[in-house]
Short mmCIF file of C-alpha atoms and ligand atoms in Angstrom, two decimals:
data_model
loop_
_atom_site.label_atom_id
_atom_site.label_comp_id
_atom_site.label_asym_id
_atom_site.label_seq_id
_atom_site.Cartn_x
_atom_site.Cartn_y
_atom_site.Cartn_z
CA UNK A 1092 133.85 35.12 -33.60
CA UNK A 1093 137.56 34.29 -33.86
CA UNK A 1094 139.80 37.03 -32.63
CA UNK A 1095 142.39 37.40 -35.39
CA UNK A 1096 144.72 39.32 -33.06
CA UNK A 1097 145.27 36.25 -30.94
CA UNK A 1098 146.28 33.98 -33.83
CA UNK A 1099 150.01 33.38 -33.77
CA UNK A 1100 151.83 34.21 -36.99
CA UNK A 1101 155.54 33.67 -37.13
CA UNK A 1102 158.01 33.78 -39.97
CA UNK A 1103 161.26 32.38 -41.26
CA UNK A 1104 163.26 35.13 -42.97
CA UNK A 1105 166.54 33.85 -44.40
CA UNK A 1106 168.73 35.91 -46.72
CA UNK A 1107 169.87 33.88 -49.73
CA UNK A 1108 173.50 34.95 -49.44
CA UNK A 1109 174.90 31.50 -48.68
CA UNK A 1110 174.01 28.08 -47.37
CA UNK A 1111 172.03 27.77 -44.15
CA UNK A 1112 174.11 26.71 -41.17
CA UNK A 1113 173.49 25.11 -37.83
CA UNK A 1114 172.50 28.45 -36.29
CA UNK A 1115 169.71 28.93 -38.84
CA UNK A 1116 168.56 25.35 -38.34
CA UNK A 1117 168.18 25.85 -34.60
CA UNK A 1118 166.54 29.26 -34.83
CA UNK A 1119 164.12 28.12 -37.51
CA UNK A 1120 163.27 25.00 -35.58
CA UNK A 1121 162.53 27.14 -32.53
CA UNK A 1122 160.27 29.34 -34.68
CA UNK A 1123 158.53 26.22 -35.95
CA UNK A 1124 157.95 24.71 -32.51
CA UNK A 1125 156.69 28.01 -31.09
CA UNK A 1126 154.22 28.41 -33.96
CA UNK A 1127 153.06 24.80 -33.52
CA UNK A 1128 152.69 25.12 -29.75
CA UNK A 1129 150.55 28.23 -30.25
CA UNK A 1130 148.40 26.53 -32.90
CA UNK A 1131 149.56 29.25 -35.29
CA UNK A 1132 151.04 29.71 -38.72
CA UNK A 1133 154.59 30.06 -39.95
CA UNK A 1134 155.37 32.02 -43.13
CA UNK A 1135 158.48 32.13 -45.30
CA UNK A 1136 160.05 35.37 -46.46
CA UNK A 1137 163.01 35.56 -48.78
CA UNK A 1138 165.11 38.55 -47.67
CA UNK A 1139 166.73 39.05 -51.06
CA UNK A 1140 167.27 42.80 -51.23
CA UNK A 1141 171.04 42.80 -51.32
CA UNK A 1142 171.59 42.49 -55.07
CA UNK A 1143 175.31 42.01 -54.82
CA UNK A 1144 175.18 39.10 -52.33
CA UNK A 1145 171.87 37.29 -52.92
CA UNK A 1146 171.79 34.46 -55.47
CA UNK A 1147 168.81 32.46 -56.80
CA UNK A 1148 170.64 29.16 -56.24
CA UNK A 1149 170.77 29.91 -52.52
CA UNK A 1150 166.98 30.43 -52.51
CA UNK A 1151 166.58 26.93 -53.96
CA UNK A 1152 169.14 25.51 -51.53
CA UNK A 1153 167.56 27.12 -48.46
CA UNK A 1154 164.10 25.86 -49.37
CA UNK A 1155 165.44 22.35 -49.85
CA UNK A 1156 167.40 22.42 -46.60
CA UNK A 1157 164.40 23.75 -44.68
CA UNK A 1158 162.12 21.08 -46.11
CA UNK A 1159 164.72 18.44 -45.20
CA UNK A 1160 164.80 19.76 -41.64
CA UNK A 1161 161.05 19.21 -41.45
CA UNK A 1162 160.07 22.88 -41.63
CA UNK A 1163 156.81 23.73 -43.34
CA UNK A 1164 155.29 27.08 -44.07
CA UNK A 1165 151.87 28.29 -45.01
CA UNK A 1166 151.16 30.58 -47.98
CA UNK A 1167 153.52 31.14 -50.91
CA UNK A 1168 156.98 32.51 -50.08
CA UNK A 1169 157.28 36.32 -50.25
CA UNK A 1170 160.38 37.87 -51.79
CA UNK A 1171 161.43 41.30 -50.62
CA UNK A 1172 162.83 42.23 -54.02
CA UNK A 1173 159.24 42.24 -55.34
CA UNK A 1174 157.98 44.55 -52.60
CA UNK A 1175 160.11 47.68 -52.97
CA UNK A 1176 157.12 50.03 -53.67
CA UNK A 1177 155.71 49.13 -50.25
CA UNK A 1178 158.95 50.11 -48.53
CA UNK A 1179 159.12 53.30 -50.56
CA UNK A 1180 155.67 54.26 -49.32
CA UNK A 1181 156.83 53.81 -45.73
CA UNK A 1182 159.91 55.91 -46.47
CA UNK A 1183 157.69 58.70 -47.78
CA UNK A 1184 155.75 58.60 -44.50
CA UNK A 1185 158.94 58.90 -42.46
CA UNK A 1186 160.02 61.76 -44.69
CA UNK A 1187 156.68 63.56 -44.35
CA UNK A 1188 157.00 63.26 -40.56
CA UNK A 1189 160.53 64.77 -40.69
CA UNK A 1190 162.03 61.71 -38.98
CA UNK A 1191 164.80 61.00 -41.50
CA UNK A 1192 167.59 62.93 -43.20
CA UNK A 1193 169.93 62.40 -46.15
CA UNK A 1194 173.49 61.44 -45.34
CA UNK A 1195 176.50 61.47 -47.63
CA UNK A 1196 179.05 60.12 -45.16
CA UNK A 1197 180.69 56.91 -46.23
CA UNK A 1198 180.95 53.84 -44.01
CA UNK A 1199 184.66 54.62 -43.78
CA UNK A 1200 183.93 58.18 -42.48
CA UNK A 1201 181.65 56.72 -39.86
CA UNK A 1202 184.12 54.07 -38.76
CA UNK A 1203 186.89 56.64 -38.55
CA UNK A 1204 184.91 59.04 -36.36
CA UNK A 1205 186.71 59.30 -33.03
CA UNK A 1206 183.52 59.50 -30.99
CA UNK A 1207 182.09 56.31 -32.38
CA UNK A 1208 182.20 53.41 -29.93
CA UNK A 1209 183.28 50.23 -31.70
CA UNK A 1210 182.15 47.03 -30.14
CA UNK A 1211 183.68 44.78 -32.73
CA UNK A 1212 180.41 43.55 -34.22
CA UNK A 1213 181.26 43.85 -37.89
CA UNK A 1214 177.91 42.56 -39.04
CA UNK A 1215 176.02 45.34 -37.30
CA UNK A 1216 175.97 48.84 -38.72
CA UNK A 1217 178.55 51.17 -37.22
CA UNK A 1218 177.62 53.82 -34.66
CA UNK A 1219 176.77 57.05 -36.48
CA UNK A 1220 178.18 60.00 -34.54
CA UNK A 1221 175.82 62.82 -33.58
CA UNK A 1222 178.19 65.45 -35.00
CA UNK A 1223 177.48 64.12 -38.50
CA UNK A 1224 173.80 64.92 -38.19
CA UNK A 1225 172.39 67.94 -40.02
CA UNK A 1226 171.68 70.83 -37.65
CA UNK A 1227 168.12 70.89 -36.35
CA UNK A 1228 165.78 72.98 -38.46
CA UNK A 1229 167.67 72.48 -41.74
CA UNK A 1230 164.92 72.00 -44.37
CA UNK A 1231 164.66 68.44 -45.65
CA UNK A 1232 165.29 67.95 -49.38
CA UNK A 1233 162.62 66.04 -51.30
CA UNK A 1234 163.04 62.31 -51.90
CA UNK A 1235 164.45 61.91 -55.39
CA UNK A 1236 163.45 59.17 -57.79
CA UNK A 1237 165.61 57.15 -58.03
CA UNK A 1238 167.25 57.77 -54.69
CA UNK A 1239 171.00 58.19 -54.92
CA UNK A 1240 171.89 59.09 -51.37
CA UNK A 1241 171.63 57.27 -48.04
CA UNK A 1242 168.80 58.27 -45.70
CA UNK A 1243 168.95 57.81 -41.95
CA UNK A 1244 166.42 57.69 -39.15
CA UNK A 1245 167.11 60.23 -36.41
CA UNK A 1246 166.89 58.39 -33.09
CA UNK A 1247 165.45 60.15 -30.02
CA UNK A 1248 168.61 60.75 -27.97
CA UNK A 1249 168.66 59.56 -24.39
CA UNK A 1250 165.36 57.79 -24.72
CA UNK A 1251 165.41 54.43 -23.00
CA UNK A 1252 163.69 51.61 -24.83
CA UNK A 1253 162.58 48.46 -23.04
CA UNK A 1254 161.01 45.26 -24.26
CA UNK A 1255 160.47 41.83 -22.82
CA UNK A 1256 162.25 39.21 -24.87
CA UNK A 1257 160.57 35.80 -24.95
CA UNK A 1258 163.89 34.06 -24.28
CA UNK A 1259 166.24 36.58 -22.66
CA UNK A 1260 163.71 38.53 -20.59
CA UNK A 1261 163.81 42.31 -20.11
CA UNK A 1262 166.04 44.14 -22.58
CA UNK A 1263 166.96 47.82 -22.43
CA UNK A 1264 168.85 50.18 -24.69
CA UNK A 1265 169.42 53.90 -24.76
CA UNK A 1266 168.87 55.54 -28.14
CA UNK A 1267 171.90 57.64 -29.12
CA UNK A 1268 174.16 55.63 -26.81
CA UNK A 1269 173.75 51.93 -27.46
CA UNK A 1270 172.85 52.56 -31.09
CA UNK A 1271 172.42 55.67 -33.17
CA UNK A 1272 170.91 57.07 -36.38
CA UNK A 1273 170.51 54.10 -38.70
CA UNK A 1274 170.01 53.61 -42.40
CA UNK A 1275 166.49 53.37 -43.76
CA UNK A 1276 167.29 53.74 -47.46
CA UNK A 1277 170.49 53.22 -49.38
CA UNK A 1278 172.05 55.13 -52.20
CA UNK A 1279 171.58 52.15 -54.50
CA UNK A 1280 167.85 52.92 -54.19
CA UNK A 1281 166.97 50.00 -51.92
CA UNK A 1282 165.56 49.99 -48.40
CA UNK A 1283 167.73 49.01 -45.48
CA UNK A 1284 167.15 45.71 -43.71
CA UNK A 1285 165.56 47.62 -40.79
CA UNK A 1286 162.89 49.33 -42.85
CA UNK A 1287 162.05 46.38 -45.11
CA UNK A 1288 161.82 44.03 -42.15
CA UNK A 1289 159.42 46.25 -40.21
CA UNK A 1290 157.18 47.00 -43.19
CA UNK A 1291 156.97 43.30 -44.02
CA UNK A 1292 156.50 41.97 -40.51
CA UNK A 1293 153.64 44.46 -40.10
CA UNK A 1294 152.11 43.72 -43.53
CA UNK A 1295 152.39 39.95 -42.97
CA UNK A 1296 150.60 40.27 -39.62
CA UNK A 1297 153.49 38.69 -37.72
CA UNK A 1298 152.72 38.38 -34.02
CA UNK A 1299 156.11 37.03 -32.87
CA UNK A 1300 159.53 37.42 -34.46
CA UNK A 1301 161.92 34.57 -33.64
CA UNK A 1302 165.51 35.22 -34.75
CA UNK A 1303 169.12 35.11 -33.64
CA UNK A 1304 170.42 37.21 -30.76
CA UNK A 1305 172.80 38.96 -33.20
CA UNK A 1306 169.76 41.04 -34.19
CA UNK A 1307 168.92 42.18 -30.66
CA UNK A 1308 170.18 45.72 -31.28
CA UNK A 1309 168.24 45.85 -34.53
CA UNK A 1310 165.11 45.08 -32.55
CA UNK A 1311 165.48 48.43 -30.78
CA UNK A 1312 165.92 50.22 -34.11
CA UNK A 1313 162.94 48.42 -35.52
CA UNK A 1314 160.87 49.22 -32.48
CA UNK A 1315 161.40 52.93 -33.26
CA UNK A 1316 160.21 52.33 -36.81
CA UNK A 1317 157.07 50.53 -35.61
CA UNK A 1318 156.27 53.54 -33.49
CA UNK A 1319 157.09 56.08 -36.22
CA UNK A 1320 154.90 54.23 -38.74
CA UNK A 1321 152.08 53.60 -36.22
CA UNK A 1322 152.32 49.83 -36.66
CA UNK A 1323 151.85 47.61 -33.64
CA UNK A 1324 155.06 45.81 -32.79
CA UNK A 1325 155.15 42.00 -32.57
CA UNK A 1326 156.61 40.08 -29.65
CA UNK A 1327 160.30 39.15 -29.94
CA UNK A 1328 162.08 35.92 -29.09
CA UNK A 1329 165.83 35.92 -29.69
CA UNK A 1330 167.67 32.62 -29.89
CA UNK A 1331 171.15 32.19 -28.37
CA UNK A 1332 173.85 32.26 -31.04
CA UNK A 1333 175.58 29.11 -32.13
CA UNK A 1334 179.36 29.50 -32.09
CA UNK A 1335 182.20 27.53 -33.67
CA UNK A 1336 184.97 25.79 -31.75
CA UNK A 1337 186.84 29.11 -31.34
CA UNK A 1338 183.79 30.88 -29.92
CA UNK A 1339 183.06 32.88 -33.08
CA UNK A 1340 179.46 33.01 -34.15
CA UNK A 1341 178.60 31.01 -37.22
CA UNK A 1342 178.44 32.74 -40.55
CA UNK A 1343 177.62 31.50 -43.99
CA UNK A 1344 181.36 31.11 -44.61
CA UNK A 1345 181.40 28.18 -42.15
CA UNK A 1346 180.82 25.58 -44.84
CA UNK A 1347 181.69 22.73 -42.52
CA UNK A 1348 178.69 23.54 -40.39
CA UNK A 1349 176.26 24.17 -43.23
CA UNK A 1350 173.07 22.14 -43.13
CA UNK A 1351 174.02 20.84 -46.57
CA UNK A 1352 177.39 19.49 -45.44
CA UNK A 1353 175.95 17.92 -42.30
CA UNK A 1354 173.30 16.29 -44.46
CA UNK A 1355 175.90 14.89 -46.81
CA UNK A 1356 177.86 13.54 -43.84
CA UNK A 1357 174.83 11.47 -42.87
CA UNK A 1358 173.37 13.56 -40.03
CA UNK A 1359 169.63 13.20 -39.55
CA UNK A 1360 167.30 16.21 -39.38
CA UNK A 1361 166.74 15.46 -35.66
CA UNK A 1362 170.49 15.61 -35.01
CA UNK A 1363 170.91 18.91 -36.86
CA UNK A 1364 167.89 20.52 -35.18
CA UNK A 1365 169.03 19.55 -31.71
CA UNK A 1366 172.81 19.73 -32.12
N1 LIG B 1564 167.21 38.04 -43.19
C1 LIG B 1564 167.86 38.32 -41.95
C2 LIG B 1564 169.06 37.45 -41.79
O1 LIG B 1564 169.13 36.39 -42.39
C3 LIG B 1564 167.02 38.01 -40.73
C4 LIG B 1564 165.92 38.89 -40.59
C5 LIG B 1564 165.10 38.71 -39.36
O2 LIG B 1564 164.88 37.58 -38.92
O3 LIG B 1564 164.62 39.73 -38.91
O4 LIG B 1564 169.92 37.83 -41.03
#
């Protein structure tokens, strides 16, 4: 009998907030080749939860660009915006276990907190200082419906987390030092990236997550969520970041290095994948 646990399932999980760039092309191609080498399957997930930044035309564009690159995926694409009840169920489980708390501090409050180490990574969520936490033993309010406040996961302070990255090898982080209490639900009544990603990767049966090294710290956060929700964690393979000529990592604002622009300039898929 086939052992379903050993069947490789990977995923491509772009956010339709702009055009795919060279960094996506490389990471996705790595995901594709790893799935192929393992005789496994690659799935496509549309990470479209951020209502203010996601646009349907970018979903169309990313699918076209991925097909042009030679990427294929099995099963119909999943869109996170259609899966909110699933994330809400996971939130209720975290709430029942007393692992989260409501937080009415703004991003500005958090950034201004003197104790918060700033490492300059603007894309990552800022370090939430321990003094903003509710005192231990304060009873947890019920989850409202809709939710109109942020909820955070309380990380186990001073606990060292270790995993073996498929590309970078052994990775360690100390909860409460290298990262801190992180958002699981937002006051606009949507899950955070961390929670939605974990719930989906578990529900989709993903065995290896291949993504950019900018998400390395998120992997530690997500690992805590896997444990809290009793899901088994996949393996992780982080790809080195692609940077521009000034050493800054690529973002969707780098139009010149978008797959679309390179395509228009006459680059071949092989050139873009390997550039
Ligand atoms: N949708 C996320 C992004 O584009 C990536 C999620 C992931 O691979 O875990 O940054």
